[in-house]
Amino acid sequence: MRKVVSMLLMGALVLGTLTGCAGKEKAAENEVKTLDVVWFSDAKEGESFMKLANQYMEEHPNIKIELIEVPYSDLDNKLKNMLNGKEAPALARMTNLGPFQNQLLDLGEYVSDKEAFIDSFGEGLRFVYDGKVIAAPMDVGANGLIYNKTAFDKAGVSVPQSEDEIWTWDEWKDAMKTVMEKGDCKYGLVYDYTPQRFTTLLYQAGGSLLNEDLTASNFNTDASRRALSFFKELHDEEIIPSSVWLGSENPNNLFRSGQVAMHIGGTWLISNYKDEITDFEWGVTYLPKEVTRSTVPGGKWLAAFQNTGVEKEAAEFIEWISKAEQNAQYCLDNSFLSQVKGNENLDYEYGKEFFNIFSQELAATGSQPGAEWGYQAFTGAVQTELKEGIVDVLADKITVDEFVEKMDSRINEALKELE
């Protein structure tokens, strides 16, 4: 009898243990995990993001997503302070992956299919480094060519209507000169005062800052000399006003005033000019080419951090929000281009035809511009000297050849410093 009672007690104990383990496992499954997201907004991006986050939380009741909003100017410092305090956020919207590369989660270890995830994005922003998927592009911008349609019509000059009609540099220059003469424009072109914008010409000339594997300078070339000489030529002939690169005038204001035939700027100008230009019609046409077609991509990523305890949940959310349907909703809400395949021709409320041209520019651009400007530790180290050197060339303080050789050495020095 005692043996029977003992066996019954042991059975009850084992059953209780198993039930307890199952209960703990179930409780763990039902535990709510919080994903803190460090986020900055230029306009309503935070609102758009939270629409999608709320949808995700409805579908995943064990996930809670909380936004930590910071001004863009404080973003990097905020992240560094959180990391130094061992309080890394689960996720962050970022423009500069370089300083945080070693702290970012390799999403490839968590997404359902690493290669399929990588392949779901087109060329543009770089997000795979040394085989690690350290972020996902949320949106992508591009440099493009905006023109004063009223002035072009008055001058009787037609802009390219398709990719088959794209101007060469010389044809582009002639078109601008004609519009200056017959379209009542003081200048042919304004060009944003950034080295990133200048490199649009560099890539079109067949050049680059670095070699293909980003290990050495590729600046001391005829392509670099051609791009710099052409840029100086446009300034010397007053097709481009010197008041931007050799002064402090705002190129947006110049174009909005109707004094300028064309503006090389970014996709964000579409929504800007929609509201602010009322005195003339404007449009978007294709960038010209020299050796090849090229724009320069820019944009923002969503990344997850290591050692947060919610790595799996963070990666799963990034995979979900990067799907074409969710990404399209976000990009349409904010008038952004998408790098997700299938979202190349979104149905924007305004300027669909303009965005489509920018999208075609991205599709025609090789991987080098995105790889170089995605290597932000490098570009951050050299872009001030690149910009200042171009200014010196324009001001005749240094020759094109002298600057090319000087910049070539500086690029190699910067690469050594980053080893």
Short mmCIF file of N, CA and C in Angstrom, two decimals, residues 21 33 40 90 93 95 109 144 155 161 247 257 271 275 281 298 320 333 344 355 370 374 401 409-410:
data_model
loop_
_atom_site.label_atom_id
_atom_site.label_comp_id
_atom_site.label_asym_id
_atom_site.label_seq_id
_atom_site.Cartn_x
_atom_site.Cartn_y
_atom_site.Cartn_z
N CYS A 21 6.32 23.51 -16.07
CA CYS A 21 7.20 23.89 -17.19
C CYS A 21 6.39 24.40 -18.37
N LYS A 33 6.79 41.92 -25.26
CA LYS A 33 8.14 42.43 -25.49
C LYS A 33 8.04 43.86 -26.02
N PHE A 40 13.72 60.09 -35.61
CA PHE A 40 13.65 61.52 -35.89
C PHE A 40 12.70 61.73 -37.06
N ALA A 90 16.04 48.96 -29.17
CA ALA A 90 15.83 47.82 -30.06
C ALA A 90 16.08 48.22 -31.51
N ARG A 93 15.88 54.71 -36.53
CA ARG A 93 15.90 55.25 -37.88
C ARG A 93 17.21 56.00 -38.03
N THR A 95 20.61 57.66 -40.56
CA THR A 95 21.17 58.14 -41.82
C THR A 95 22.67 57.84 -41.91
N GLU A 109 20.78 36.83 -39.66
CA GLU A 109 20.70 35.68 -38.75
C GLU A 109 19.28 35.43 -38.24
N GLY A 144 18.43 64.75 -59.06
CA GLY A 144 17.72 64.80 -60.32
C GLY A 144 17.69 66.20 -60.90
N ALA A 155 11.34 79.58 -74.76
CA ALA A 155 12.55 79.52 -75.59
C ALA A 155 12.42 78.52 -76.73
N GLN A 161 12.02 63.49 -73.35
CA GLN A 161 10.75 62.91 -72.91
C GLN A 161 10.86 61.44 -72.57
N GLY A 247 29.69 81.72 -52.71
CA GLY A 247 29.01 82.67 -51.83
C GLY A 247 28.13 81.91 -50.85
N SER A 257 12.65 81.82 -57.66
CA SER A 257 12.46 83.20 -58.14
C SER A 257 12.21 83.27 -59.63
N SER A 271 7.86 67.96 -53.32
CA SER A 271 6.82 68.45 -52.42
C SER A 271 7.08 69.90 -52.00
N ASP A 275 4.31 73.43 -53.31
CA ASP A 275 3.62 74.44 -52.51
C ASP A 275 4.19 75.84 -52.70
N GLU A 281 5.35 77.35 -64.35
CA GLU A 281 5.25 75.89 -64.35
C GLU A 281 6.64 75.29 -64.30
N GLY A 298 20.60 58.63 -51.77
CA GLY A 298 20.71 58.96 -50.35
C GLY A 298 19.42 58.50 -49.69
N TRP A 320 9.03 42.60 -41.58
CA TRP A 320 7.62 42.87 -41.89
C TRP A 320 7.44 44.25 -42.51
N ASP A 333 2.92 57.96 -48.08
CA ASP A 333 2.54 58.94 -47.05
C ASP A 333 3.50 60.12 -47.00
N GLU A 344 8.68 50.48 -57.57
CA GLU A 344 9.39 51.46 -58.40
C GLU A 344 8.46 52.53 -58.96
N PHE A 355 8.31 61.50 -59.85
CA PHE A 355 8.94 60.43 -59.08
C PHE A 355 9.37 59.27 -59.98
N GLY A 370 26.26 54.38 -54.59
CA GLY A 370 25.67 53.98 -53.32
C GLY A 370 26.68 53.35 -52.38
N GLY A 374 27.59 55.24 -49.13
CA GLY A 374 27.18 54.40 -48.01
C GLY A 374 28.33 54.11 -47.06
N ASP A 401 44.36 69.97 -62.19
CA ASP A 401 45.37 68.92 -62.02
C ASP A 401 45.93 68.91 -60.60
N SER A 409 45.73 61.94 -52.92
CA SER A 409 46.56 61.61 -51.75
C SER A 409 45.73 61.63 -50.47
N ARG A 410 44.87 62.62 -50.35
CA ARG A 410 44.06 62.74 -49.13
C ARG A 410 43.10 61.56 -48.98
#
